[in-house]
Amino acid sequence: MKKEIDYLSLSDFDDFEIIRKNLAKTDKLCAHAYSHVKNMHLVGCSILNPESPCLLNIIDDGYVPPTKLQLQRVIFYLNKMGLTKNDISNRLGLSSNGNRTLNYWLAESRDQRIPYTAWRLLLSLAGLSIDLIVLSEKAEKIVEMKAKQLSEAEEESFDL
């Protein structure tokens, strides 16, 4: 019985190019996650406390639905980014009367809270969640540009 250890080399992988591409995608997703975390702490702190239980995953025992005030802050932030309530409603997949649903969730006199999936989508629209998605080339370029801007801003703050 032969007792030798066979070592694999990169040439032993037929799909090395696929592996290389997947690693490159992983690196991009890591950069995307890093930029999300930076955004949460540099920008998001004025909108939502990054430690708020409404930002946890719904399967987490500590998850608490957002308050009306937290929802209002995210909607206001999206408005400042140029999205109208109608735009937000459309992106949430609400009916043509979506503003009515959005207003219902925002009304102090109503007990119904925003559904978890709609809340997560709102956070994603505002760039305030750490949900990872596969990005289009256009979105990847935007994320890379934003990450570069954040890095440059960090470097400038250290130079002061």
PDB file of C-alpha atoms in Angstrom:
ATOM      1  CA  MET A   1       0.000   0.000   0.000  1.00  0.00           C
ATOM      2  CA  LYS A   2       1.401   3.307  -1.085  1.00  0.00           C
ATOM      3  CA  LYS A   3       1.466   5.987   1.606  1.00  0.00           C
ATOM      4  CA  GLU A   4       2.012   9.229  -0.191  1.00  0.00           C
ATOM      5  CA  ILE A   5       0.246  12.500   0.150  1.00  0.00           C
ATOM      6  CA  ASP A   6      -0.901  13.963  -3.108  1.00  0.00           C
ATOM      7  CA  TYR A   7      -0.787  17.739  -3.179  1.00  0.00           C
ATOM      8  CA  LEU A   8      -3.197  19.613  -5.331  1.00  0.00           C
ATOM      9  CA  SER A   9      -1.966  22.525  -7.326  1.00  0.00           C
ATOM     10  CA  LEU A  10      -4.044  25.270  -8.850  1.00  0.00           C
ATOM     11  CA  SER A  11      -3.709  23.565 -12.211  1.00  0.00           C
ATOM     12  CA  ASP A  12      -5.630  20.590 -10.789  1.00  0.00           C
ATOM     13  CA  PHE A  13      -8.761  22.714 -10.645  1.00  0.00           C
ATOM     14  CA  ASP A  14     -10.530  22.723 -13.990  1.00  0.00           C
ATOM     15  CA  ASP A  15     -12.646  25.680 -12.991  1.00  0.00           C
ATOM     16  CA  PHE A  16      -9.910  27.880 -11.568  1.00  0.00           C
ATOM     17  CA  GLU A  17     -11.283  30.884 -13.470  1.00  0.00           C
ATOM     18  CA  ILE A  18     -14.692  30.384 -11.845  1.00  0.00           C
ATOM     19  CA  ILE A  19     -13.058  30.135  -8.415  1.00  0.00           C
ATOM     20  CA  ARG A  20     -11.077  33.319  -9.108  1.00  0.00           C
ATOM     21  CA  LYS A  21     -14.245  35.169 -10.152  1.00  0.00           C
ATOM     22  CA  ASN A  22     -16.109  33.955  -7.058  1.00  0.00           C
ATOM     23  CA  LEU A  23     -13.267  35.167  -4.837  1.00  0.00           C
ATOM     24  CA  ALA A  24     -13.376  38.548  -6.571  1.00  0.00           C
ATOM     25  CA  LYS A  25     -17.145  38.719  -5.947  1.00  0.00           C
ATOM     26  CA  THR A  26     -16.545  37.819  -2.297  1.00  0.00           C
ATOM     27  CA  ASP A  27     -14.042  40.658  -2.000  1.00  0.00           C
ATOM     28  CA  LYS A  28     -16.584  43.066  -3.494  1.00  0.00           C
ATOM     29  CA  LEU A  29     -19.277  41.875  -1.065  1.00  0.00           C
ATOM     30  CA  CYS A  30     -16.838  42.403   1.829  1.00  0.00           C
ATOM     31  CA  ALA A  31     -16.152  45.945   0.597  1.00  0.00           C
ATOM     32  CA  HIS A  32     -19.910  46.488   0.279  1.00  0.00           C
ATOM     33  CA  ALA A  33     -20.481  45.259   3.845  1.00  0.00           C
ATOM     34  CA  TYR A  34     -17.680  47.489   5.108  1.00  0.00           C
ATOM     35  CA  SER A  35     -19.173  50.523   3.380  1.00  0.00           C
ATOM     36  CA  HIS A  36     -22.597  49.715   4.864  1.00  0.00           C
ATOM     37  CA  VAL A  37     -21.141  49.521   8.349  1.00  0.00           C
ATOM     38  CA  LYS A  38     -19.356  52.845   7.822  1.00  0.00           C
ATOM     39  CA  ASN A  39     -22.563  54.412   6.530  1.00  0.00           C
ATOM     40  CA  MET A  40     -24.496  53.152   9.546  1.00  0.00           C
ATOM     41  CA  HIS A  41     -22.043  54.685  11.974  1.00  0.00           C
ATOM     42  CA  LEU A  42     -21.048  57.849  10.121  1.00  0.00           C
ATOM     43  CA  VAL A  43     -24.398  58.859   8.638  1.00  0.00           C
ATOM     44  CA  GLY A  44     -26.992  56.635  10.242  1.00  0.00           C
ATOM     45  CA  CYS A  45     -26.304  57.646  13.820  1.00  0.00           C
ATOM     46  CA  SER A  46     -28.214  60.871  13.308  1.00  0.00           C
ATOM     47  CA  ILE A  47     -31.222  58.920  12.036  1.00  0.00           C
ATOM     48  CA  LEU A  48     -31.248  55.714  14.066  1.00  0.00           C
ATOM     49  CA  ASN A  49     -29.155  54.476  16.934  1.00  0.00           C
ATOM     50  CA  PRO A  50     -26.998  51.681  15.433  1.00  0.00           C
ATOM     51  CA  GLU A  51     -27.654  49.693  18.618  1.00  0.00           C
ATOM     52  CA  SER A  52     -31.436  49.918  18.251  1.00  0.00           C
ATOM     53  CA  PRO A  53     -33.219  46.552  18.519  1.00  0.00           C
ATOM     54  CA  CYS A  54     -35.331  47.486  15.464  1.00  0.00           C
ATOM     55  CA  LEU A  55     -32.205  46.898  13.347  1.00  0.00           C
ATOM     56  CA  LEU A  56     -31.834  43.287  14.449  1.00  0.00           C
ATOM     57  CA  ASN A  57     -32.978  40.364  12.347  1.00  0.00           C
ATOM     58  CA  ILE A  58     -36.531  39.275  13.075  1.00  0.00           C
ATOM     59  CA  ILE A  59     -35.329  35.849  14.212  1.00  0.00           C
ATOM     60  CA  ASP A  60     -33.195  37.505  16.889  1.00  0.00           C
ATOM     61  CA  ASP A  61     -34.865  37.325  20.316  1.00  0.00           C
ATOM     62  CA  GLY A  62     -33.992  40.971  20.929  1.00  0.00           C
ATOM     63  CA  TYR A  63     -35.757  42.310  17.815  1.00  0.00           C
ATOM     64  CA  VAL A  64     -38.325  45.030  18.490  1.00  0.00           C
ATOM     65  CA  PRO A  65     -40.394  46.592  15.671  1.00  0.00           C
ATOM     66  CA  PRO A  66     -39.554  50.215  14.893  1.00  0.00           C
ATOM     67  CA  THR A  67     -41.419  52.972  16.668  1.00  0.00           C
ATOM     68  CA  LYS A  68     -43.433  55.510  14.697  1.00  0.00           C
ATOM     69  CA  LEU A  69     -40.638  58.040  15.340  1.00  0.00           C
ATOM     70  CA  GLN A  70     -37.968  55.704  13.936  1.00  0.00           C
ATOM     71  CA  LEU A  71     -40.107  55.070  10.865  1.00  0.00           C
ATOM     72  CA  GLN A  72     -40.698  58.816  10.441  1.00  0.00           C
ATOM     73  CA  ARG A  73     -36.950  59.480  10.640  1.00  0.00           C
ATOM     74  CA  VAL A  74     -36.171  56.942   7.907  1.00  0.00           C
ATOM     75  CA  ILE A  75     -38.959  58.308   5.668  1.00  0.00           C
ATOM     76  CA  PHE A  76     -37.713  61.873   6.264  1.00  0.00           C
ATOM     77  CA  TYR A  77     -34.157  60.785   5.431  1.00  0.00           C
ATOM     78  CA  LEU A  78     -35.364  59.161   2.194  1.00  0.00           C
ATOM     79  CA  ASN A  79     -37.239  62.391   1.373  1.00  0.00           C
ATOM     80  CA  LYS A  80     -33.999  64.337   1.876  1.00  0.00           C
ATOM     81  CA  MET A  81     -32.326  61.889  -0.526  1.00  0.00           C
ATOM     82  CA  GLY A  82     -34.916  62.899  -3.138  1.00  0.00           C
ATOM     83  CA  LEU A  83     -37.505  60.143  -2.812  1.00  0.00           C
ATOM     84  CA  THR A  84     -41.132  61.191  -2.435  1.00  0.00           C
ATOM     85  CA  LYS A  85     -43.656  59.150  -0.484  1.00  0.00           C
ATOM     86  CA  ASN A  86     -45.002  57.998  -3.827  1.00  0.00           C
ATOM     87  CA  ASP A  87     -41.498  56.810  -4.862  1.00  0.00           C
ATOM     88  CA  ILE A  88     -41.083  55.011  -1.550  1.00  0.00           C
ATOM     89  CA  SER A  89     -44.492  53.365  -1.876  1.00  0.00           C
ATOM     90  CA  ASN A  90     -43.666  52.170  -5.389  1.00  0.00           C
ATOM     91  CA  ARG A  91     -40.336  50.722  -4.253  1.00  0.00           C
ATOM     92  CA  LEU A  92     -42.092  48.907  -1.429  1.00  0.00           C
ATOM     93  CA  GLY A  93     -44.406  47.324  -3.992  1.00  0.00           C
ATOM     94  CA  LEU A  94     -47.493  48.967  -2.545  1.00  0.00           C
ATOM     95  CA  SER A  95     -50.565  49.629  -4.658  1.00  0.00           C
ATOM     96  CA  SER A  96     -51.178  52.883  -6.489  1.00  0.00           C
ATOM     97  CA  ASN A  97     -52.740  54.077  -3.230  1.00  0.00           C
ATOM     98  CA  GLY A  98     -49.482  53.226  -1.453  1.00  0.00           C
ATOM     99  CA  ASN A  99     -49.209  56.624   0.153  1.00  0.00           C
ATOM    100  CA  ARG A 100     -52.321  55.770   2.110  1.00  0.00           C
ATOM    101  CA  THR A 101     -50.629  52.637   3.474  1.00  0.00           C
ATOM    102  CA  LEU A 102     -47.441  54.542   4.247  1.00  0.00           C
ATOM    103  CA  ASN A 103     -49.401  57.290   5.983  1.00  0.00           C
ATOM    104  CA  TYR A 104     -51.309  54.635   7.923  1.00  0.00           C
ATOM    105  CA  TRP A 105     -48.030  53.197   9.261  1.00  0.00           C
ATOM    106  CA  LEU A 106     -46.847  56.703  10.156  1.00  0.00           C
ATOM    107  CA  ALA A 107     -50.054  57.867  11.876  1.00  0.00           C
ATOM    108  CA  GLU A 108     -49.776  58.196  15.644  1.00  0.00           C
ATOM    109  CA  SER A 109     -53.431  57.256  16.046  1.00  0.00           C
ATOM    110  CA  ARG A 110     -52.963  53.841  14.384  1.00  0.00           C
ATOM    111  CA  ASP A 111     -51.804  50.718  16.202  1.00  0.00           C
ATOM    112  CA  GLN A 112     -50.667  48.783  13.145  1.00  0.00           C
ATOM    113  CA  ARG A 113     -46.913  48.683  12.669  1.00  0.00           C
ATOM    114  CA  ILE A 114     -44.989  48.438   9.436  1.00  0.00           C
ATOM    115  CA  PRO A 115     -44.389  44.795   8.416  1.00  0.00           C
ATOM    116  CA  TYR A 116     -40.835  43.572   8.967  1.00  0.00           C
ATOM    117  CA  THR A 117     -40.119  43.031   5.259  1.00  0.00           C
ATOM    118  CA  ALA A 118     -41.219  46.564   4.366  1.00  0.00           C
ATOM    119  CA  TRP A 119     -39.115  47.934   7.239  1.00  0.00           C
ATOM    120  CA  ARG A 120     -36.004  46.083   6.025  1.00  0.00           C
ATOM    121  CA  LEU A 121     -36.566  47.329   2.494  1.00  0.00           C
ATOM    122  CA  LEU A 122     -36.891  50.907   3.768  1.00  0.00           C
ATOM    123  CA  LEU A 123     -33.621  50.516   5.667  1.00  0.00           C
ATOM    124  CA  SER A 124     -31.962  49.153   2.533  1.00  0.00           C
ATOM    125  CA  LEU A 125     -33.282  52.043   0.438  1.00  0.00           C
ATOM    126  CA  ALA A 126     -31.798  54.458   2.970  1.00  0.00           C
ATOM    127  CA  GLY A 127     -28.499  52.548   3.133  1.00  0.00           C
ATOM    128  CA  LEU A 128     -29.046  51.895   6.824  1.00  0.00           C
ATOM    129  CA  SER A 129     -29.031  48.117   6.855  1.00  0.00           C
ATOM    130  CA  ILE A 130     -26.262  45.615   6.575  1.00  0.00           C
ATOM    131  CA  ASP A 131     -28.164  43.350   4.200  1.00  0.00           C
ATOM    132  CA  LEU A 132     -25.855  42.057   1.509  1.00  0.00           C
ATOM    133  CA  ILE A 133     -27.004  41.750  -2.056  1.00  0.00           C
ATOM    134  CA  VAL A 134     -25.422  40.979  -5.361  1.00  0.00           C
ATOM    135  CA  LEU A 135     -24.992  44.313  -7.074  1.00  0.00           C
ATOM    136  CA  SER A 136     -25.297  45.301 -10.702  1.00  0.00           C
ATOM    137  CA  GLU A 137     -22.189  46.768 -12.330  1.00  0.00           C
ATOM    138  CA  LYS A 138     -23.665  50.272 -12.060  1.00  0.00           C
ATOM    139  CA  ALA A 139     -24.408  49.819  -8.350  1.00  0.00           C
ATOM    140  CA  GLU A 140     -20.930  48.355  -7.763  1.00  0.00           C
ATOM    141  CA  LYS A 141     -19.369  51.490  -9.267  1.00  0.00           C
ATOM    142  CA  ILE A 142     -21.499  53.698  -7.020  1.00  0.00           C
ATOM    143  CA  VAL A 143     -20.540  51.660  -3.938  1.00  0.00           C
ATOM    144  CA  GLU A 144     -16.850  51.815  -4.909  1.00  0.00           C
ATOM    145  CA  MET A 145     -17.109  55.581  -5.390  1.00  0.00           C
ATOM    146  CA  LYS A 146     -18.823  56.031  -2.004  1.00  0.00           C
ATOM    147  CA  ALA A 147     -16.253  53.796  -0.284  1.00  0.00           C
ATOM    148  CA  LYS A 148     -13.441  55.840  -1.858  1.00  0.00           C
ATOM    149  CA  GLN A 149     -15.078  59.081  -0.686  1.00  0.00           C
ATOM    150  CA  LEU A 150     -15.410  57.703   2.849  1.00  0.00           C
ATOM    151  CA  SER A 151     -11.765  56.582   2.845  1.00  0.00           C
ATOM    152  CA  GLU A 152     -10.609  59.983   1.613  1.00  0.00           C
ATOM    153  CA  ALA A 153     -12.698  61.706   4.278  1.00  0.00           C
ATOM    154  CA  GLU A 154     -11.162  59.448   6.939  1.00  0.00           C
ATOM    155  CA  GLU A 155      -7.659  60.223   5.711  1.00  0.00           C
ATOM    156  CA  GLU A 156      -8.380  63.968   5.748  1.00  0.00           C
ATOM    157  CA  SER A 157      -9.710  63.768   9.319  1.00  0.00           C
ATOM    158  CA  PHE A 158      -6.525  61.977  10.444  1.00  0.00           C
ATOM    159  CA  ASP A 159      -4.351  64.569   8.687  1.00  0.00           C
ATOM    160  CA  LEU A 160      -5.941  67.431  10.640  1.00  0.00           C
TER     161      LEU A 160
END
